[in-house]
Amino acid sequence: MFQEISQKQIVELTKGSVLNRHDELMISQLAIDSRQILHPSKTLFVALRGAKADGADFIPQLVKLGVQTFLVHDDFDESTALDVCFIKVADTRRALQLLAKYQRSLFTNPVVSITGSNGKTIVKEWLGEILGQKYAVAKSPKSYNSQVGVPLSIFGIESYHQVAILEAGISKAGEMAALEEMIQPNLGIFTNIGTAHQEGFESLEAKLQEKLSLFKDSNFLIYCRDHDFISEAIESVFPSDKRVGWSDRAGAEFTRSLKVKGNGSRMILMNSDLSTHTFHVPFTDVASLENITHVIVAAITLGQSVGSIQEGIAHLKSVDMRLTLKPGINDSLLIDDTYNNDLAGLKVALDFMQQQRPKRRKILILSDLLQQGSPEKIYAEVSELIKKYRFDQLYGVGKEIFFLEKEFPESFTGFNSTLELLAKLDPETFQNDLILVTGARVFGFEEVVNRLQQRIHGTTLEINLNALTHNYNFYKKLLSPKTKVMVMVKALAYGGGAVEIANQIQTMGADYLGVAFSDEGVALRKQGIKLPIMVLNAMQESFGLCSEFNLEPVVFSPEYFESLASWSIIHHTTMKIHLDMDTGMHRLGFEKKQIEVLKSLIKANPQLEVASIYTHFVGADEEIHREFSLTQMKNFIVMKEEVLSMLSYRPLIHALNSAGISTFPQFQFDMVRLGIGLYGVEVTGKFEQALRTIGTLKTTISQVKELEPGETIGYSRKGVLATGGKIATLALGYADGYDRRFSNGKGYVLIHGKQAPIIGNVCMDMCMVDVSGMDVKAGDEAIVYGEKISLKELAERIGTIPYELLTNISTRVKRVYYLD
Ligand SMILES: *Cc1c(COP(=O)(O)O)cnc(C)c1O
């Protein structure tokens, strides 16, 4: 919170009813996450209710920590903690927004807000970078642009900031009003509008109008006039003295002309008074050019000089701003945050680090924060954070970072430059560590990351952890809040990488994990995964492992029951088991006629506790099997009742897989088993638009060749370019899991957004694509699976299903994880 505020004021602002007031207590920090408390007594903890958890559950432990002021829902039972202050409101999220609105009203410098479908984050970062040449800039960390993200961004504004840049994002109708009320932007930027997330709105028109309402009280609104749909709407609502439109056609407030020059472009902007400004920008692609034009026009509108804008642009790159988790050397885990220059961003990175599995040591490699303001104050806060997150070793690069030396004489090593750090750092000293590399872009920490990461070869599978969370929450919303979720992470979490995905699932608050074999479960336990784990097919030889690592086998036949029972008796141990009822799958499971035998086995073996009873659908994704699915459920209900009737305790009942959740939510029972949907494939086709793609399989071009008419390509001379052309060789083959059936035009990849079909046969480690007429070179990236490629469609082309494509991706393909 940037301005201290008394408890009394908080009560007034939120119109809450208060218990155990302490009116004069001053609050200067706000937390919604129990792990982020720095100064307990000065913190207001806001208990939010989300799909995954209720913040109120953490209150007892926060009271112990020393937090004294809580914002809670009306129905909160305060009897557990009597001597702290509870402010009760109907909706804590709304109360948080009211506090943010008040804090915003105290800030008298300009607030810029950005909305639109694409480019918000990049426009925010670039504008921040360019204005930061001259001014102390506050900006939303990463993409904190939602109903909760915006208030948190506002609390990050400090009184010394001279301008604030806040992103605003909405996903359904009605959300913008609250954002507008909080942000009250003086200057607006509308990037563009796409059809993404259309499902939350009546129409594209309705979505546009809702987004535009953010700017109803702004002094200026910047937009591109060449998007006719947007400009018509803006020009019918906003008076001309508010509009700052730019266009490649004449007649706008700014007319742009572009010319490609080398690796970049020359941009001339002509103002409506006919004055012109020339900029050199390091981009040639349409999207980056559009984004940078928004940024330049905004900086000019804010009164920044052309010279200083140009200086700022010279340093920009279309760099990756994402926070990424990568495999590091010697079993270390590396968090790559090499595009971070302020405290707000540092906090996000630290929080992300905290969610990772425990490792031997925690290492922080950090540059100067290029944040305007008093270094003493800034580094005092950095010190607090370092203490809180308990680092074992610190490496600092820059000048001001030496402030940390006094605080951490034992663990701090300082360097004047990144080059010096690289010269003196011996990567081999890291072993099984968790390493956070975070620094401002000018420090070029990419090189440090390169040095510390496990060699990444041509092909990588990038996993978007935010998309994973999005998909999880999507399914949670289809379910009753009480229903538990088991996430299936068999087969390396459908190819995504079992341990990191399981860790994320654990953080999201899922209840159970499911694996196929015991060794998959053992691997998760060895990496610190604590959730209960069900094993679908635990072989007899692995009973010992199940017991040692607390894995819960599925029991699927009388014979299996007997052998597990005698094993547990011989080893004097108890175990949790799950019972699979075969209602039509005919894979594993008890059949109806075996129920009596099963009941007597359960009765005779109290050392085996039935943790759950379940069945599995054979065709929940296909309408033609609807009747069959309903019959399966009817039989399941009879079978599970039979077993339940003889038990003195109540195991969990579950049946639904991803398709089942979409189609038969009435059969959710106590738990569901979520698989492919979490990984972004909605097999029923019902909610396809609602899910986000979580994985992008990428490779690089190794070589480009020009071919004469009639020359053939690859083994067996299957590929031919009849009229000649150009091919590119990719570092991807069937040994990476790229199916050989994609040969000869069945498959394609995307290069610079264009489809390049596979030509010839896919080889073991390579394949060739037709890039005739495309501007490509060695080193360019090719997208194999990802957002713009439908896995379902690709799978159909070769007669398989998305499950197979995902799980086939070989372990030699490196997995990296990021937050977007
Ligand atoms: C794999 C599996 C699931 C998950 O199925 P999806 O279709 O991927 O959601 C659920 N239950 C069982 C028993 C499974 O084997």
PDB file of N, CA and C in Angstrom, residues 324-389:
ATOM      1  N   THR A 324      10.553 -17.784 -16.526  1.00  0.00           N
ATOM      2  CA  THR A 324      10.654 -19.144 -17.031  1.00  0.00           C
ATOM      3  C   THR A 324      11.400 -20.057 -16.064  1.00  0.00           C
ATOM      4  N   LEU A 325      10.919 -21.251 -15.948  1.00  0.00           N
ATOM      5  CA  LEU A 325      11.581 -22.268 -15.132  1.00  0.00           C
ATOM      6  C   LEU A 325      12.245 -23.255 -16.069  1.00  0.00           C
ATOM      7  N   LYS A 326      13.565 -23.441 -15.896  1.00  0.00           N
ATOM      8  CA  LYS A 326      14.292 -24.290 -16.834  1.00  0.00           C
ATOM      9  C   LYS A 326      15.118 -25.318 -16.087  1.00  0.00           C
ATOM     10  N   PRO A 327      15.423 -26.420 -16.735  1.00  0.00           N
ATOM     11  CA  PRO A 327      16.358 -27.347 -16.109  1.00  0.00           C
ATOM     12  C   PRO A 327      17.750 -26.708 -16.073  1.00  0.00           C
ATOM     13  N   GLY A 328      18.355 -26.664 -14.915  1.00  0.00           N
ATOM     14  CA  GLY A 328      19.684 -26.075 -14.787  1.00  0.00           C
ATOM     15  C   GLY A 328      20.757 -27.142 -14.745  1.00  0.00           C
ATOM     16  N   ILE A 329      22.006 -26.710 -14.672  1.00  0.00           N
ATOM     17  CA  ILE A 329      23.099 -27.683 -14.651  1.00  0.00           C
ATOM     18  C   ILE A 329      23.088 -28.458 -13.344  1.00  0.00           C
ATOM     19  N   ASN A 330      23.642 -29.635 -13.383  1.00  0.00           N
ATOM     20  CA  ASN A 330      23.779 -30.505 -12.199  1.00  0.00           C
ATOM     21  C   ASN A 330      22.493 -30.608 -11.389  1.00  0.00           C
ATOM     22  N   ASP A 331      21.402 -30.909 -12.055  1.00  0.00           N
ATOM     23  CA  ASP A 331      20.108 -31.103 -11.381  1.00  0.00           C
ATOM     24  C   ASP A 331      19.568 -29.864 -10.692  1.00  0.00           C
ATOM     25  N   SER A 332      20.125 -28.716 -11.012  1.00  0.00           N
ATOM     26  CA  SER A 332      19.556 -27.501 -10.432  1.00  0.00           C
ATOM     27  C   SER A 332      18.303 -27.106 -11.192  1.00  0.00           C
ATOM     28  N   LEU A 333      17.523 -26.228 -10.573  1.00  0.00           N
ATOM     29  CA  LEU A 333      16.375 -25.635 -11.257  1.00  0.00           C
ATOM     30  C   LEU A 333      16.668 -24.157 -11.396  1.00  0.00           C
ATOM     31  N   LEU A 334      16.404 -23.637 -12.585  1.00  0.00           N
ATOM     32  CA  LEU A 334      16.805 -22.276 -12.884  1.00  0.00           C
ATOM     33  C   LEU A 334      15.553 -21.453 -13.164  1.00  0.00           C
ATOM     34  N   ILE A 335      15.429 -20.323 -12.488  1.00  0.00           N
ATOM     35  CA  ILE A 335      14.321 -19.422 -12.805  1.00  0.00           C
ATOM     36  C   ILE A 335      14.900 -18.233 -13.549  1.00  0.00           C
ATOM     37  N   ASP A 336      14.443 -18.073 -14.778  1.00  0.00           N
ATOM     38  CA  ASP A 336      14.988 -17.066 -15.683  1.00  0.00           C
ATOM     39  C   ASP A 336      14.053 -15.862 -15.684  1.00  0.00           C
ATOM     40  N   ASP A 337      14.549 -14.773 -15.132  1.00  0.00           N
ATOM     41  CA  ASP A 337      13.743 -13.543 -15.074  1.00  0.00           C
ATOM     42  C   ASP A 337      14.657 -12.391 -15.489  1.00  0.00           C
ATOM     43  N   THR A 338      15.118 -12.460 -16.730  1.00  0.00           N
ATOM     44  CA  THR A 338      16.156 -11.518 -17.146  1.00  0.00           C
ATOM     45  C   THR A 338      15.575 -10.249 -17.742  1.00  0.00           C
ATOM     46  N   TYR A 339      14.315 -10.003 -17.467  1.00  0.00           N
ATOM     47  CA  TYR A 339      13.710  -8.777 -17.967  1.00  0.00           C
ATOM     48  C   TYR A 339      12.925  -8.178 -16.827  1.00  0.00           C
ATOM     49  N   ASN A 340      13.646  -7.802 -15.810  1.00  0.00           N
ATOM     50  CA  ASN A 340      12.943  -7.305 -14.636  1.00  0.00           C
ATOM     51  C   ASN A 340      13.734  -6.161 -14.055  1.00  0.00           C
ATOM     52  N   ASN A 341      13.103  -5.015 -13.876  1.00  0.00           N
ATOM     53  CA  ASN A 341      13.873  -3.908 -13.336  1.00  0.00           C
ATOM     54  C   ASN A 341      13.225  -3.233 -12.151  1.00  0.00           C
ATOM     55  N   ASP A 342      12.212  -3.834 -11.576  1.00  0.00           N
ATOM     56  CA  ASP A 342      11.670  -3.153 -10.403  1.00  0.00           C
ATOM     57  C   ASP A 342      11.242  -4.120  -9.304  1.00  0.00           C
ATOM     58  N   LEU A 343      10.938  -3.529  -8.180  1.00  0.00           N
ATOM     59  CA  LEU A 343      10.584  -4.316  -6.997  1.00  0.00           C
ATOM     60  C   LEU A 343       9.339  -5.154  -7.212  1.00  0.00           C
ATOM     61  N   ALA A 344       8.376  -4.558  -7.916  1.00  0.00           N
ATOM     62  CA  ALA A 344       7.124  -5.286  -8.127  1.00  0.00           C
ATOM     63  C   ALA A 344       7.407  -6.589  -8.871  1.00  0.00           C
ATOM     64  N   GLY A 345       8.279  -6.486  -9.897  1.00  0.00           N
ATOM     65  CA  GLY A 345       8.616  -7.682 -10.663  1.00  0.00           C
ATOM     66  C   GLY A 345       9.403  -8.673  -9.817  1.00  0.00           C
ATOM     67  N   LEU A 346      10.289  -8.149  -8.974  1.00  0.00           N
ATOM     68  CA  LEU A 346      11.094  -9.027  -8.120  1.00  0.00           C
ATOM     69  C   LEU A 346      10.193  -9.844  -7.191  1.00  0.00           C
ATOM     70  N   LYS A 347       9.165  -9.191  -6.671  1.00  0.00           N
ATOM     71  CA  LYS A 347       8.263  -9.918  -5.766  1.00  0.00           C
ATOM     72  C   LYS A 347       7.560 -11.062  -6.486  1.00  0.00           C
ATOM     73  N   VAL A 348       7.169 -10.810  -7.734  1.00  0.00           N
ATOM     74  CA  VAL A 348       6.500 -11.869  -8.494  1.00  0.00           C
ATOM     75  C   VAL A 348       7.454 -13.058  -8.689  1.00  0.00           C
ATOM     76  N   ALA A 349       8.708 -12.734  -9.019  1.00  0.00           N
ATOM     77  CA  ALA A 349       9.691 -13.801  -9.258  1.00  0.00           C
ATOM     78  C   ALA A 349       9.956 -14.584  -7.971  1.00  0.00           C
ATOM     79  N   LEU A 350      10.038 -13.885  -6.856  1.00  0.00           N
ATOM     80  CA  LEU A 350      10.299 -14.568  -5.583  1.00  0.00           C
ATOM     81  C   LEU A 350       9.142 -15.492  -5.225  1.00  0.00           C
ATOM     82  N   ASP A 351       7.946 -15.010  -5.494  1.00  0.00           N
ATOM     83  CA  ASP A 351       6.785 -15.813  -5.178  1.00  0.00           C
ATOM     84  C   ASP A 351       6.767 -17.086  -6.024  1.00  0.00           C
ATOM     85  N   PHE A 352       7.124 -16.915  -7.281  1.00  0.00           N
ATOM     86  CA  PHE A 352       7.184 -18.065  -8.190  1.00  0.00           C
ATOM     87  C   PHE A 352       8.238 -19.058  -7.696  1.00  0.00           C
ATOM     88  N   MET A 353       9.357 -18.516  -7.254  1.00  0.00           N
ATOM     89  CA  MET A 353      10.429 -19.379  -6.745  1.00  0.00           C
ATOM     90  C   MET A 353       9.943 -20.183  -5.545  1.00  0.00           C
ATOM     91  N   GLN A 354       9.226 -19.497  -4.682  1.00  0.00           N
ATOM     92  CA  GLN A 354       8.747 -20.128  -3.454  1.00  0.00           C
ATOM     93  C   GLN A 354       7.857 -21.330  -3.737  1.00  0.00           C
ATOM     94  N   GLN A 355       7.211 -21.309  -4.906  1.00  0.00           N
ATOM     95  CA  GLN A 355       6.295 -22.410  -5.220  1.00  0.00           C
ATOM     96  C   GLN A 355       7.014 -23.631  -5.778  1.00  0.00           C
ATOM     97  N   GLN A 356       8.300 -23.509  -6.021  1.00  0.00           N
ATOM     98  CA  GLN A 356       9.000 -24.645  -6.615  1.00  0.00           C
ATOM     99  C   GLN A 356       9.379 -25.653  -5.541  1.00  0.00           C
ATOM    100  N   ARG A 357       9.757 -26.819  -6.018  1.00  0.00           N
ATOM    101  CA  ARG A 357      10.140 -27.873  -5.088  1.00  0.00           C
ATOM    102  C   ARG A 357      11.373 -27.455  -4.306  1.00  0.00           C
ATOM    103  N   PRO A 358      11.482 -27.929  -3.080  1.00  0.00           N
ATOM    104  CA  PRO A 358      12.680 -27.590  -2.303  1.00  0.00           C
ATOM    105  C   PRO A 358      13.933 -28.193  -2.936  1.00  0.00           C
ATOM    106  N   LYS A 359      15.005 -27.434  -2.887  1.00  0.00           N
ATOM    107  CA  LYS A 359      16.280 -27.915  -3.413  1.00  0.00           C
ATOM    108  C   LYS A 359      17.308 -27.749  -2.315  1.00  0.00           C
ATOM    109  N   ARG A 360      18.570 -28.070  -2.627  1.00  0.00           N
ATOM    110  CA  ARG A 360      19.614 -28.024  -1.605  1.00  0.00           C
ATOM    111  C   ARG A 360      19.780 -26.603  -1.060  1.00  0.00           C
ATOM    112  N   ARG A 361      20.009 -25.635  -1.962  1.00  0.00           N
ATOM    113  CA  ARG A 361      20.213 -24.261  -1.515  1.00  0.00           C
ATOM    114  C   ARG A 361      19.372 -23.331  -2.389  1.00  0.00           C
ATOM    115  N   LYS A 362      19.151 -22.110  -1.896  1.00  0.00           N
ATOM    116  CA  LYS A 362      18.515 -21.089  -2.715  1.00  0.00           C
ATOM    117  C   LYS A 362      19.555 -20.034  -3.065  1.00  0.00           C
ATOM    118  N   ILE A 363      19.693 -19.756  -4.352  1.00  0.00           N
ATOM    119  CA  ILE A 363      20.707 -18.833  -4.825  1.00  0.00           C
ATOM    120  C   ILE A 363      20.010 -17.682  -5.558  1.00  0.00           C
ATOM    121  N   LEU A 364      20.447 -16.477  -5.286  1.00  0.00           N
ATOM    122  CA  LEU A 364      19.873 -15.327  -5.992  1.00  0.00           C
ATOM    123  C   LEU A 364      20.972 -14.605  -6.755  1.00  0.00           C
ATOM    124  N   ILE A 365      20.765 -14.424  -8.041  1.00  0.00           N
ATOM    125  CA  ILE A 365      21.682 -13.625  -8.858  1.00  0.00           C
ATOM    126  C   ILE A 365      20.881 -12.418  -9.314  1.00  0.00           C
ATOM    127  N   LEU A 366      21.317 -11.236  -8.905  1.00  0.00           N
ATOM    128  CA  LEU A 366      20.464 -10.048  -8.991  1.00  0.00           C
ATOM    129  C   LEU A 366      21.264  -8.848  -9.475  1.00  0.00           C
ATOM    130  N   SER A 367      20.662  -8.032 -10.339  1.00  0.00           N
ATOM    131  CA  SER A 367      21.343  -6.799 -10.755  1.00  0.00           C
ATOM    132  C   SER A 367      20.771  -5.616  -9.991  1.00  0.00           C
ATOM    133  N   ASP A 368      21.363  -4.451 -10.174  1.00  0.00           N
ATOM    134  CA  ASP A 368      20.739  -3.219  -9.702  1.00  0.00           C
ATOM    135  C   ASP A 368      19.316  -3.181 -10.214  1.00  0.00           C
ATOM    136  N   LEU A 369      18.428  -2.675  -9.378  1.00  0.00           N
ATOM    137  CA  LEU A 369      17.071  -2.443  -9.867  1.00  0.00           C
ATOM    138  C   LEU A 369      17.100  -1.060 -10.493  1.00  0.00           C
ATOM    139  N   LEU A 370      16.730  -0.963 -11.722  1.00  0.00           N
ATOM    140  CA  LEU A 370      16.819   0.350 -12.362  1.00  0.00           C
ATOM    141  C   LEU A 370      15.559   1.126 -12.066  1.00  0.00           C
ATOM    142  N   GLN A 371      15.321   1.315 -10.790  1.00  0.00           N
ATOM    143  CA  GLN A 371      14.082   1.937 -10.379  1.00  0.00           C
ATOM    144  C   GLN A 371      14.438   3.294  -9.805  1.00  0.00           C
ATOM    145  N   GLN A 372      13.747   4.319 -10.240  1.00  0.00           N
ATOM    146  CA  GLN A 372      14.012   5.639  -9.691  1.00  0.00           C
ATOM    147  C   GLN A 372      13.571   5.641  -8.238  1.00  0.00           C
ATOM    148  N   GLY A 373      14.183   6.503  -7.431  1.00  0.00           N
ATOM    149  CA  GLY A 373      13.799   6.579  -6.030  1.00  0.00           C
ATOM    150  C   GLY A 373      15.021   6.388  -5.160  1.00  0.00           C
ATOM    151  N   SER A 374      14.829   6.518  -3.865  1.00  0.00           N
ATOM    152  CA  SER A 374      15.983   6.463  -2.965  1.00  0.00           C
ATOM    153  C   SER A 374      16.536   5.046  -2.869  1.00  0.00           C
ATOM    154  N   PRO A 375      17.811   4.851  -3.246  1.00  0.00           N
ATOM    155  CA  PRO A 375      18.387   3.513  -3.187  1.00  0.00           C
ATOM    156  C   PRO A 375      18.339   2.924  -1.774  1.00  0.00           C
ATOM    157  N   GLU A 376      18.586   3.752  -0.753  1.00  0.00           N
ATOM    158  CA  GLU A 376      18.559   3.206   0.618  1.00  0.00           C
ATOM    159  C   GLU A 376      17.225   2.521   0.883  1.00  0.00           C
ATOM    160  N   LYS A 377      16.154   3.226   0.487  1.00  0.00           N
ATOM    161  CA  LYS A 377      14.818   2.690   0.758  1.00  0.00           C
ATOM    162  C   LYS A 377      14.559   1.424  -0.060  1.00  0.00           C
ATOM    163  N   ILE A 378      14.936   1.512  -1.338  1.00  0.00           N
ATOM    164  CA  ILE A 378      14.673   0.374  -2.219  1.00  0.00           C
ATOM    165  C   ILE A 378      15.441  -0.860  -1.753  1.00  0.00           C
ATOM    166  N   TYR A 379      16.726  -0.664  -1.434  1.00  0.00           N
ATOM    167  CA  TYR A 379      17.515  -1.850  -1.071  1.00  0.00           C
ATOM    168  C   TYR A 379      17.200  -2.334   0.334  1.00  0.00           C
ATOM    169  N   ALA A 380      16.654  -1.437   1.170  1.00  0.00           N
ATOM    170  CA  ALA A 380      16.180  -1.910   2.474  1.00  0.00           C
ATOM    171  C   ALA A 380      15.040  -2.897   2.242  1.00  0.00           C
ATOM    172  N   GLU A 381      14.189  -2.579   1.274  1.00  0.00           N
ATOM    173  CA  GLU A 381      13.076  -3.493   0.996  1.00  0.00           C
ATOM    174  C   GLU A 381      13.580  -4.794   0.355  1.00  0.00           C
ATOM    175  N   VAL A 382      14.570  -4.652  -0.538  1.00  0.00           N
ATOM    176  CA  VAL A 382      15.143  -5.862  -1.145  1.00  0.00           C
ATOM    177  C   VAL A 382      15.730  -6.754  -0.041  1.00  0.00           C
ATOM    178  N   SER A 383      16.424  -6.128   0.926  1.00  0.00           N
ATOM    179  CA  SER A 383      17.004  -6.916   2.027  1.00  0.00           C
ATOM    180  C   SER A 383      15.936  -7.682   2.788  1.00  0.00           C
ATOM    181  N   GLU A 384      14.842  -6.988   3.065  1.00  0.00           N
ATOM    182  CA  GLU A 384      13.747  -7.655   3.774  1.00  0.00           C
ATOM    183  C   GLU A 384      13.276  -8.888   3.001  1.00  0.00           C
ATOM    184  N   LEU A 385      13.156  -8.686   1.679  1.00  0.00           N
ATOM    185  CA  LEU A 385      12.674  -9.796   0.855  1.00  0.00           C
ATOM    186  C   LEU A 385      13.671 -10.950   0.881  1.00  0.00           C
ATOM    187  N   ILE A 386      14.947 -10.610   0.795  1.00  0.00           N
ATOM    188  CA  ILE A 386      15.961 -11.670   0.778  1.00  0.00           C
ATOM    189  C   ILE A 386      15.921 -12.450   2.087  1.00  0.00           C
ATOM    190  N   LYS A 387      15.724 -11.722   3.184  1.00  0.00           N
ATOM    191  CA  LYS A 387      15.650 -12.413   4.480  1.00  0.00           C
ATOM    192  C   LYS A 387      14.429 -13.317   4.516  1.00  0.00           C
ATOM    193  N   LYS A 388      13.330 -12.774   4.035  1.00  0.00           N
ATOM    194  CA  LYS A 388      12.095 -13.538   4.103  1.00  0.00           C
ATOM    195  C   LYS A 388      12.186 -14.826   3.289  1.00  0.00           C
ATOM    196  N   TYR A 389      12.796 -14.722   2.119  1.00  0.00           N
ATOM    197  CA  TYR A 389      12.849 -15.906   1.253  1.00  0.00           C
ATOM    198  C   TYR A 389      14.075 -16.766   1.518  1.00  0.00           C
TER     199      TYR A 389
END
